[in-house]
CSV table of C-alpha atoms in Angstrom, one decimal:
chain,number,residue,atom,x,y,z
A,1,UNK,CA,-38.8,67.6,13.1
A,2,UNK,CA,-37.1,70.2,11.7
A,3,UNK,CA,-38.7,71.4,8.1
A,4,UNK,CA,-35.6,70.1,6.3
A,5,UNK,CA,-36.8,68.5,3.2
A,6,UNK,CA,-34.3,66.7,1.0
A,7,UNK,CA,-35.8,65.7,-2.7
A,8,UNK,CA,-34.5,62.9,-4.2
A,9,UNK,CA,-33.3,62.9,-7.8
A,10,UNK,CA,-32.7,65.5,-10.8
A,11,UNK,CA,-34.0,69.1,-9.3
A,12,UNK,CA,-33.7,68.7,-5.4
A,13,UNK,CA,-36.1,71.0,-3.8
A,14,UNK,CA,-37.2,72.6,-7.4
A,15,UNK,CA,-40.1,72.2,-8.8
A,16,UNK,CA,-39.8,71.5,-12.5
A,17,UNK,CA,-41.5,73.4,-15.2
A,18,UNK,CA,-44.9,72.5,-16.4
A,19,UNK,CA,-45.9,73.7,-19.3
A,20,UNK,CA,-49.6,73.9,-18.9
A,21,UNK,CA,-50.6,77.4,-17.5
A,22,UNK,CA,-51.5,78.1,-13.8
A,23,UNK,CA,-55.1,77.3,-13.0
A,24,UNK,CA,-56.9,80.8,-12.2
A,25,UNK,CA,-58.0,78.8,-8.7
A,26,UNK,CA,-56.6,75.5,-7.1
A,27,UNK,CA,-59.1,73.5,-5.4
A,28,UNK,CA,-57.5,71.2,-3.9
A,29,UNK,CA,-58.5,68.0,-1.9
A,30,UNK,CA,-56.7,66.6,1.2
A,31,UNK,CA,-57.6,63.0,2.2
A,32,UNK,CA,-56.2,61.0,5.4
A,33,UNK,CA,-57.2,59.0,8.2
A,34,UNK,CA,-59.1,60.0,11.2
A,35,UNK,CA,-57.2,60.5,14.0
A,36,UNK,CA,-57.3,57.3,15.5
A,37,UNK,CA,-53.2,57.7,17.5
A,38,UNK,CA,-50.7,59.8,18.4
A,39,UNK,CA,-49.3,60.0,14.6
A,40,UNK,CA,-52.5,60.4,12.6
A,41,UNK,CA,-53.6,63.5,15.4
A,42,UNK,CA,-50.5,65.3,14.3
A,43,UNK,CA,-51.6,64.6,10.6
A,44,UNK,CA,-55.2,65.4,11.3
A,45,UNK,CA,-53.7,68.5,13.4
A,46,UNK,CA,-50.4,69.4,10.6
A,47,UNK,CA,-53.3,69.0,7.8
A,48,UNK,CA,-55.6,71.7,9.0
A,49,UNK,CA,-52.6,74.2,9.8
A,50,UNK,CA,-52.0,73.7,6.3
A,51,UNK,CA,-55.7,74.9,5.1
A,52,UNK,CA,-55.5,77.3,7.5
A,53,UNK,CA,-52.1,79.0,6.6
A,54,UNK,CA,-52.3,78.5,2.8
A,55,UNK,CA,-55.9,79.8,2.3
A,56,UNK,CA,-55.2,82.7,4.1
A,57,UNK,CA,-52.2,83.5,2.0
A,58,UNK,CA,-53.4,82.8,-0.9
A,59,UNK,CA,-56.9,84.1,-1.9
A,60,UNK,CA,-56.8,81.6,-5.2
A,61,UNK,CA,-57.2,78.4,-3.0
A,62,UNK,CA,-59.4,76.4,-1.5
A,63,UNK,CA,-58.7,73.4,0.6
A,64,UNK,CA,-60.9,70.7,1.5
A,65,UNK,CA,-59.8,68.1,4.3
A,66,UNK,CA,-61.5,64.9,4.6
A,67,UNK,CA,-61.0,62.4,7.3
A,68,UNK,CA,-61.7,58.4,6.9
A,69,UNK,CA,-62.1,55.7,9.8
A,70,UNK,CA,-61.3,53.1,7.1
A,71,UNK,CA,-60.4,52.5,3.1
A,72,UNK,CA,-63.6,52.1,1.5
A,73,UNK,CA,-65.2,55.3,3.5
A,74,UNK,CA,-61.4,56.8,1.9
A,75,UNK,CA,-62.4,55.6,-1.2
A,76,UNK,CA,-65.9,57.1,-1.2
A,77,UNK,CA,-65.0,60.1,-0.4
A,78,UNK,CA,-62.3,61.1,-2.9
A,79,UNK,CA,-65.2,60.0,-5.1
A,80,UNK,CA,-67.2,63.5,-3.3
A,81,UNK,CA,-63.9,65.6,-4.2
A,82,UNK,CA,-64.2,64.9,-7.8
A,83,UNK,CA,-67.7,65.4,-8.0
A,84,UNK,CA,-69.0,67.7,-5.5
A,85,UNK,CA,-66.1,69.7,-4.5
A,86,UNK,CA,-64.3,69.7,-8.2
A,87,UNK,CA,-61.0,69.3,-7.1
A,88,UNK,CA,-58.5,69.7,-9.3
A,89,UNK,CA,-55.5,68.4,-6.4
A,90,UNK,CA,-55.1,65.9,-4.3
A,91,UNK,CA,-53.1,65.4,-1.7
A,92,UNK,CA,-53.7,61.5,0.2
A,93,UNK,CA,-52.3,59.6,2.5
A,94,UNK,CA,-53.8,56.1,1.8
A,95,UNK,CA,-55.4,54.4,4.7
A,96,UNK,CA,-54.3,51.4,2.6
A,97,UNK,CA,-52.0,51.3,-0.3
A,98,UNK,CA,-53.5,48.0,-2.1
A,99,UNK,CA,-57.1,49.0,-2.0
A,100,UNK,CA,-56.7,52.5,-3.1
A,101,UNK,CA,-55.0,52.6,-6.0
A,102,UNK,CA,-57.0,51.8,-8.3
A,103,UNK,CA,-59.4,54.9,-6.7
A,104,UNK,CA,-56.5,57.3,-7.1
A,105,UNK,CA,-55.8,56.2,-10.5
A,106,UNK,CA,-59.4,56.8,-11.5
A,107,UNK,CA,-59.2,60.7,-9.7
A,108,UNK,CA,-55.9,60.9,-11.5
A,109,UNK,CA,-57.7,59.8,-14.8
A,110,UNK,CA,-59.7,62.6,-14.6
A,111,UNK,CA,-57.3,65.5,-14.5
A,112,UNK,CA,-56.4,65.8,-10.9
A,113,UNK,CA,-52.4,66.5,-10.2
A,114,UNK,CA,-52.2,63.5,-7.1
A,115,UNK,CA,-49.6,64.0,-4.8
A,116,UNK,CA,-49.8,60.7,-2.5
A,117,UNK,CA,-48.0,60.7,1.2
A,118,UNK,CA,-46.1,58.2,3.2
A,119,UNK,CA,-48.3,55.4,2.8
A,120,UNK,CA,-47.4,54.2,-1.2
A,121,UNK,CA,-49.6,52.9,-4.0
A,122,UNK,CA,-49.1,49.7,-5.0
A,123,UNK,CA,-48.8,51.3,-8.7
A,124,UNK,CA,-46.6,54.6,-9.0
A,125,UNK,CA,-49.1,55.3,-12.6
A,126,UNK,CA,-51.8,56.6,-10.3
A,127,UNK,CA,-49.2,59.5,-9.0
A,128,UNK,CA,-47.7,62.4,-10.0
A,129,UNK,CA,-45.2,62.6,-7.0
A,130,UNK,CA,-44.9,61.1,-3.6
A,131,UNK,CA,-43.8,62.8,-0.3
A,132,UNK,CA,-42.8,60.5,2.2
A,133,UNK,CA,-40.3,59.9,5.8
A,134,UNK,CA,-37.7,57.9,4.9
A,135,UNK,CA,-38.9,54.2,5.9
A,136,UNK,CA,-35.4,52.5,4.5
A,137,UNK,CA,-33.8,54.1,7.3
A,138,UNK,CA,-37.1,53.7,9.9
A,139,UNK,CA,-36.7,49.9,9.9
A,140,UNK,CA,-32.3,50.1,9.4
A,141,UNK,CA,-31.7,52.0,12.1
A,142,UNK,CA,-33.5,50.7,14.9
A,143,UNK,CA,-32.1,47.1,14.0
A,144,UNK,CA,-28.5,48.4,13.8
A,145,UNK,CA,-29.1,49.9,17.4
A,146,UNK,CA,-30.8,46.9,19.1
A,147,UNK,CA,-28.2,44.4,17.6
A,148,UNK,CA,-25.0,46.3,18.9
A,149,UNK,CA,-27.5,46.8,22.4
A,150,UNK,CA,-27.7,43.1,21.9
A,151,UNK,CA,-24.2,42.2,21.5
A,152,UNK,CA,-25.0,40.5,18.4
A,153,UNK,CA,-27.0,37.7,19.8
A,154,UNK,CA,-30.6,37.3,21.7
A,155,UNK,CA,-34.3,37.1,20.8
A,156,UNK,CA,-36.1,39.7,19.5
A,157,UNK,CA,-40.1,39.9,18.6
A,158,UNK,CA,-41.4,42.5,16.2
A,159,UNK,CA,-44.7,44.7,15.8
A,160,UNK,CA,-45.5,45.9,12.3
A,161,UNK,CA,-47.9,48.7,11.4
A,162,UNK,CA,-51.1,47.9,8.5
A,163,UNK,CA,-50.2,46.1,5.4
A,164,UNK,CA,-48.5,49.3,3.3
A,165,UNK,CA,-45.7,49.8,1.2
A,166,UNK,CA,-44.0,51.8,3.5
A,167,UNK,CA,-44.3,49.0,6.2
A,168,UNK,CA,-43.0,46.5,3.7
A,169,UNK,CA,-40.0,49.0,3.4
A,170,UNK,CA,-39.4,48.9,7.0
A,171,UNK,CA,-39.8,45.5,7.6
A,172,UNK,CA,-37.7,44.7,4.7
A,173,UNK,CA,-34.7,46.8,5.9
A,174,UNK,CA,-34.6,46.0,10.0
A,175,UNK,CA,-34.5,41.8,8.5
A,176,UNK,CA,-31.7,43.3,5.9
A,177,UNK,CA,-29.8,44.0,8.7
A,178,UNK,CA,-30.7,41.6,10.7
A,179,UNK,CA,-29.2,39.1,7.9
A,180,UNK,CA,-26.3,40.4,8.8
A,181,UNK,CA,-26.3,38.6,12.8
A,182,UNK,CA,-27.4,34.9,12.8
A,183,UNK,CA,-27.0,34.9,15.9
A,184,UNK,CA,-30.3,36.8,16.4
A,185,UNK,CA,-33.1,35.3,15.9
A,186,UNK,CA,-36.5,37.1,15.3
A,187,UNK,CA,-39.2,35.2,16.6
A,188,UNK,CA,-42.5,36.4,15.2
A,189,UNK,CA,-43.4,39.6,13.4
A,190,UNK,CA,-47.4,40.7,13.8
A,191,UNK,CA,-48.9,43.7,12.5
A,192,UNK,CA,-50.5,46.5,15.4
A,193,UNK,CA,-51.6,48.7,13.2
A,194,UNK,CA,-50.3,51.3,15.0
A,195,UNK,CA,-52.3,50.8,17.5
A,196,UNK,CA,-51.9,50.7,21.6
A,197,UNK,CA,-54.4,48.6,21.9
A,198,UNK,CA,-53.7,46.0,19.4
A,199,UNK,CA,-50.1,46.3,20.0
A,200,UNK,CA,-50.9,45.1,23.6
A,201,UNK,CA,-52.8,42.4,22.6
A,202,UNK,CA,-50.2,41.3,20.3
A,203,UNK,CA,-47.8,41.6,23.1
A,204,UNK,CA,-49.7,39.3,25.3
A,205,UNK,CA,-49.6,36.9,22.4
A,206,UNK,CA,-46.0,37.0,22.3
A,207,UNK,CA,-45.5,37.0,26.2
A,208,UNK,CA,-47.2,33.5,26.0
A,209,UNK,CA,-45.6,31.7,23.5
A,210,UNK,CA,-42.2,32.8,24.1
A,211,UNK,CA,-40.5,32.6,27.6
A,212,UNK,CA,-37.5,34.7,27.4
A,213,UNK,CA,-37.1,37.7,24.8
A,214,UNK,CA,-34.8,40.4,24.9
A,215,UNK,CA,-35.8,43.0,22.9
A,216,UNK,CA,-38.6,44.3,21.1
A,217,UNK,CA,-39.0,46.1,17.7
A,218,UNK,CA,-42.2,47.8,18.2
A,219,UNK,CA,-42.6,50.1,14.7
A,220,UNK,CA,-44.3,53.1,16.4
A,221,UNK,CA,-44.4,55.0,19.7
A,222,UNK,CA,-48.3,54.5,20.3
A,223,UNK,CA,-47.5,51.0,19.9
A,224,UNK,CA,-44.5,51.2,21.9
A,225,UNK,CA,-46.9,52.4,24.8
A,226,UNK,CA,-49.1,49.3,24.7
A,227,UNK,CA,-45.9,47.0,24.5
A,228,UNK,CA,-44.7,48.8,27.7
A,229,UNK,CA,-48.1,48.0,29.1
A,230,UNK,CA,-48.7,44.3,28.4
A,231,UNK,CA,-44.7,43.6,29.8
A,232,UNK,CA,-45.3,45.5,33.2
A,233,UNK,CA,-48.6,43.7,33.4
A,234,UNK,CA,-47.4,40.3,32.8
A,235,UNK,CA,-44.4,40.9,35.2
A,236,UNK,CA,-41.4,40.3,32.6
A,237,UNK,CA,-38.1,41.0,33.7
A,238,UNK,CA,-35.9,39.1,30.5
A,239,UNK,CA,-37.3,42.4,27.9
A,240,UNK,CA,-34.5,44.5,28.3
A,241,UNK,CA,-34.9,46.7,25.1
A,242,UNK,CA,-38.4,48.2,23.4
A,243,UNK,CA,-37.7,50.5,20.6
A,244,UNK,CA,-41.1,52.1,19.1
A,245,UNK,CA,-40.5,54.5,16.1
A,246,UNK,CA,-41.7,58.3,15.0
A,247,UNK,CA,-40.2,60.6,17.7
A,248,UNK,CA,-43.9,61.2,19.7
A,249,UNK,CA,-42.8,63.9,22.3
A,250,UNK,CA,-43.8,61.6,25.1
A,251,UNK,CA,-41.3,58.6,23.8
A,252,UNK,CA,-38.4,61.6,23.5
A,253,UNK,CA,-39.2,62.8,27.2
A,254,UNK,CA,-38.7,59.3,28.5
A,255,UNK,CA,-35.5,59.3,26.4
A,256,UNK,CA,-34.4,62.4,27.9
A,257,UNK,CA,-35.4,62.0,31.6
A,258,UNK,CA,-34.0,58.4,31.6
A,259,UNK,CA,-37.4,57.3,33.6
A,260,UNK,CA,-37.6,53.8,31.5
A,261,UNK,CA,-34.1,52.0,30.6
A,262,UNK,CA,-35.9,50.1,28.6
A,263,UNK,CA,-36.6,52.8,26.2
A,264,UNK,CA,-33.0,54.2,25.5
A,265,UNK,CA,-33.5,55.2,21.5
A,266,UNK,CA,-36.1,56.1,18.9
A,267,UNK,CA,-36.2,57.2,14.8
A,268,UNK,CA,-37.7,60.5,13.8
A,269,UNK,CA,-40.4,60.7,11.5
A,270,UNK,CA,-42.8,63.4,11.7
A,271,UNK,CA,-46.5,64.3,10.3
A,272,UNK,CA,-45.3,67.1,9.6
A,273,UNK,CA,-44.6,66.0,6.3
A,274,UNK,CA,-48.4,66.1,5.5
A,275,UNK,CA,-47.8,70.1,6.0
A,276,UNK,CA,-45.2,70.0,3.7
A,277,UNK,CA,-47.0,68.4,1.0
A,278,UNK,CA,-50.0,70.2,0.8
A,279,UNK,CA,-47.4,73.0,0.9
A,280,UNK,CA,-45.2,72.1,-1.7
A,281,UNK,CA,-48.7,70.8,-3.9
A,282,UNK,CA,-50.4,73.5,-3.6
A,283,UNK,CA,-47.7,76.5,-4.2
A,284,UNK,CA,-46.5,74.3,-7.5
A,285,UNK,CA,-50.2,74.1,-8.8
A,286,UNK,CA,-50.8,77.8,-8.2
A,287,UNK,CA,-47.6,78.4,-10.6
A,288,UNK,CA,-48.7,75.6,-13.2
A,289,UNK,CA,-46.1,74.0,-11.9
A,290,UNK,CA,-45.0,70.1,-11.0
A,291,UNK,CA,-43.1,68.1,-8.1
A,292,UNK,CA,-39.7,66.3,-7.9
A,293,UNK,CA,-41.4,62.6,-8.6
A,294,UNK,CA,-40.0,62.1,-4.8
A,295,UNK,CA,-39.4,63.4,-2.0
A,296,UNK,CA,-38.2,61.8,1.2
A,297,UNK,CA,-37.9,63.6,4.6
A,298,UNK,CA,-34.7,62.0,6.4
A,299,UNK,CA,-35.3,60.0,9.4
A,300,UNK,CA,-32.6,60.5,12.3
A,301,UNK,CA,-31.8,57.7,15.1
A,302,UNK,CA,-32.7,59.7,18.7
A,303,UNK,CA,-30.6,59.2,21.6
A,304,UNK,CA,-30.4,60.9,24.8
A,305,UNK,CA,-27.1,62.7,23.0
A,306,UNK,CA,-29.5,64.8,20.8
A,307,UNK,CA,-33.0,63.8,22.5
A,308,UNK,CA,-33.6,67.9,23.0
A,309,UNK,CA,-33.8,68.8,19.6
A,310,UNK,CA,-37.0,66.5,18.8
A,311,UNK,CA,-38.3,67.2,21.9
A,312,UNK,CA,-41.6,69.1,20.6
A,313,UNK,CA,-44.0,69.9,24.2
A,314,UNK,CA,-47.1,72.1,22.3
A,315,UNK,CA,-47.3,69.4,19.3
A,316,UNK,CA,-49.9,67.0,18.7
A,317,UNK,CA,-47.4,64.1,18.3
């Protein structure tokens, strides 16, 4: 995705004066998941471009990147920033939003600027500003697309991500739209935790219980890929529509090549945002300065139409 970043509300894209002085050295702390699919290898991969870049042009910072398999090993180790590495930043994206707020607010307590990514706390207290894809539009405009696909009428199963704010924001827009045709009915919505192998598994679920389904919602490319799988194994014919969701290169080539009419349309939404807010964190702290409370990075329906322009071969994602 392009590096377009829109802030939302008073002072878009400038930072707002702090009056606290620059500190004479930023140490700041990067925390997000290990790379378990296509998405979080392009943050793991966006995230140490960062380091690499900012340190290097700037001889006043130090980055620190930490990787966790799962919230409480997150939790732990932003514990290890504040004490051992003396951050003074942070930049996370939660594994979980729930579990780790409450260890953000205590980092936060103790001096540290937090800029939090993507994945929301469930209390905006433990933050000083929040860099995110916009998930409103994530879950809206795939369910615009399938219901005109649809003709306004059929039976469509969905695959959520982990229990997050920003998955509650994408769920809650794609059945605000859906509202809107009655003549749709959603059958089930499971999470996949954004996961190919979950995703299939949950597929297989739904392949059982439901004999004929028309589309599927499936909230992320890697889980789009284990959707695909599960279908072509169980020999369905009635699916007729899979959207997934994040613009992973491979999804766009299929888009562009036409080689599966099932997949005909996805919704950007890059890691590159992690770049951008270590970026934007790191160059404001160096100045004493502060974030926009929010900014969102716009998320764009894909279709073959404009395909080539988030088509991305030497990414991660």
């Amino acid at each position: 995705m392009k590096s377009l970043i829109r802030a939302v509300g008073a002072g878009v894209l400038a930072l707002s004066a702090c009056t606290a002085f620059a500190a004479e050295k930023v140490t700041l702390g990067v925390a997000i998941p290990t790379a378990t699919h296509g998405f979080t290898g392009g943050i793991v991969w966006w995230a140490n471009q960062a380091r690499q870049e900012l340190e290097k042009a700037h001889p006043d910072l130090k980055i620190i990147v930490k990787t966790a398999g799962s919230a409480p090993e997150q939790a732990n180790q932003l514990q290890d920033l504040l004490t051992v590495n003396k951050i003074n930043a942070l930049v996370i994206f939660p594994f979980e939003s729930a579990s780790l707020t409450k260890p953000v607010a205590q980092v936060k307590g103790k001096g540290v600027y937090v800029t939090v990514v993507d994945r929301g706390l469930t209390d905006t207290s433990a933050q000083d500003a929040y860099v995110a894809g916009d998930n409103t539009a994530f879950g809206k405009l795939p369910a615009e697309y399938l219901a005109k696909r649809l003709g306004g009428k059929g039976n469509i199963v969905m695959l959520r991500g982990i229990p997050t704010t920003l998955d509650n924001e994408r769920y809650n827009a794609f059945m605000g739209v859906m509202k809107q045709y009655p003549d749709i009915k959603v059958l089930d919505a499971k999470y996949g935790n954004w996961n190919r192998d979950d995703a299939f598994k949950v597929t297989q679920d739904y392949l059982t219980r439901f004999k004929h389904i028309d589309a599927v919602w499936a909230a992320d490319d890697d889980m789009a890929v284990g959707v695909l799988k599960a279908i072509d194994q169980a020999k369905r014919t009635d699916i007729k529509e899979v959207f997934g969701g994040a613009g992973a290169k491979g999804m766009v080539k299929t888009i562009l090549d036409g080689k599966d009419k099932r997949i005909q349309a996805d919704v950007s939404y890059s890691p590159k945002f992690i770049y951008d807010a270590i970026k934007l964190t790191a160059e404001a702290r160096l100045k004493g300065a502060r974030l926009p409370a929010t900014t969102i990075i716009p998320s764009v329906l894909i279709t073959k139409e404009n395909a080539r322009q988030f088509y991305f071969p030497d990414s991660p994602f």
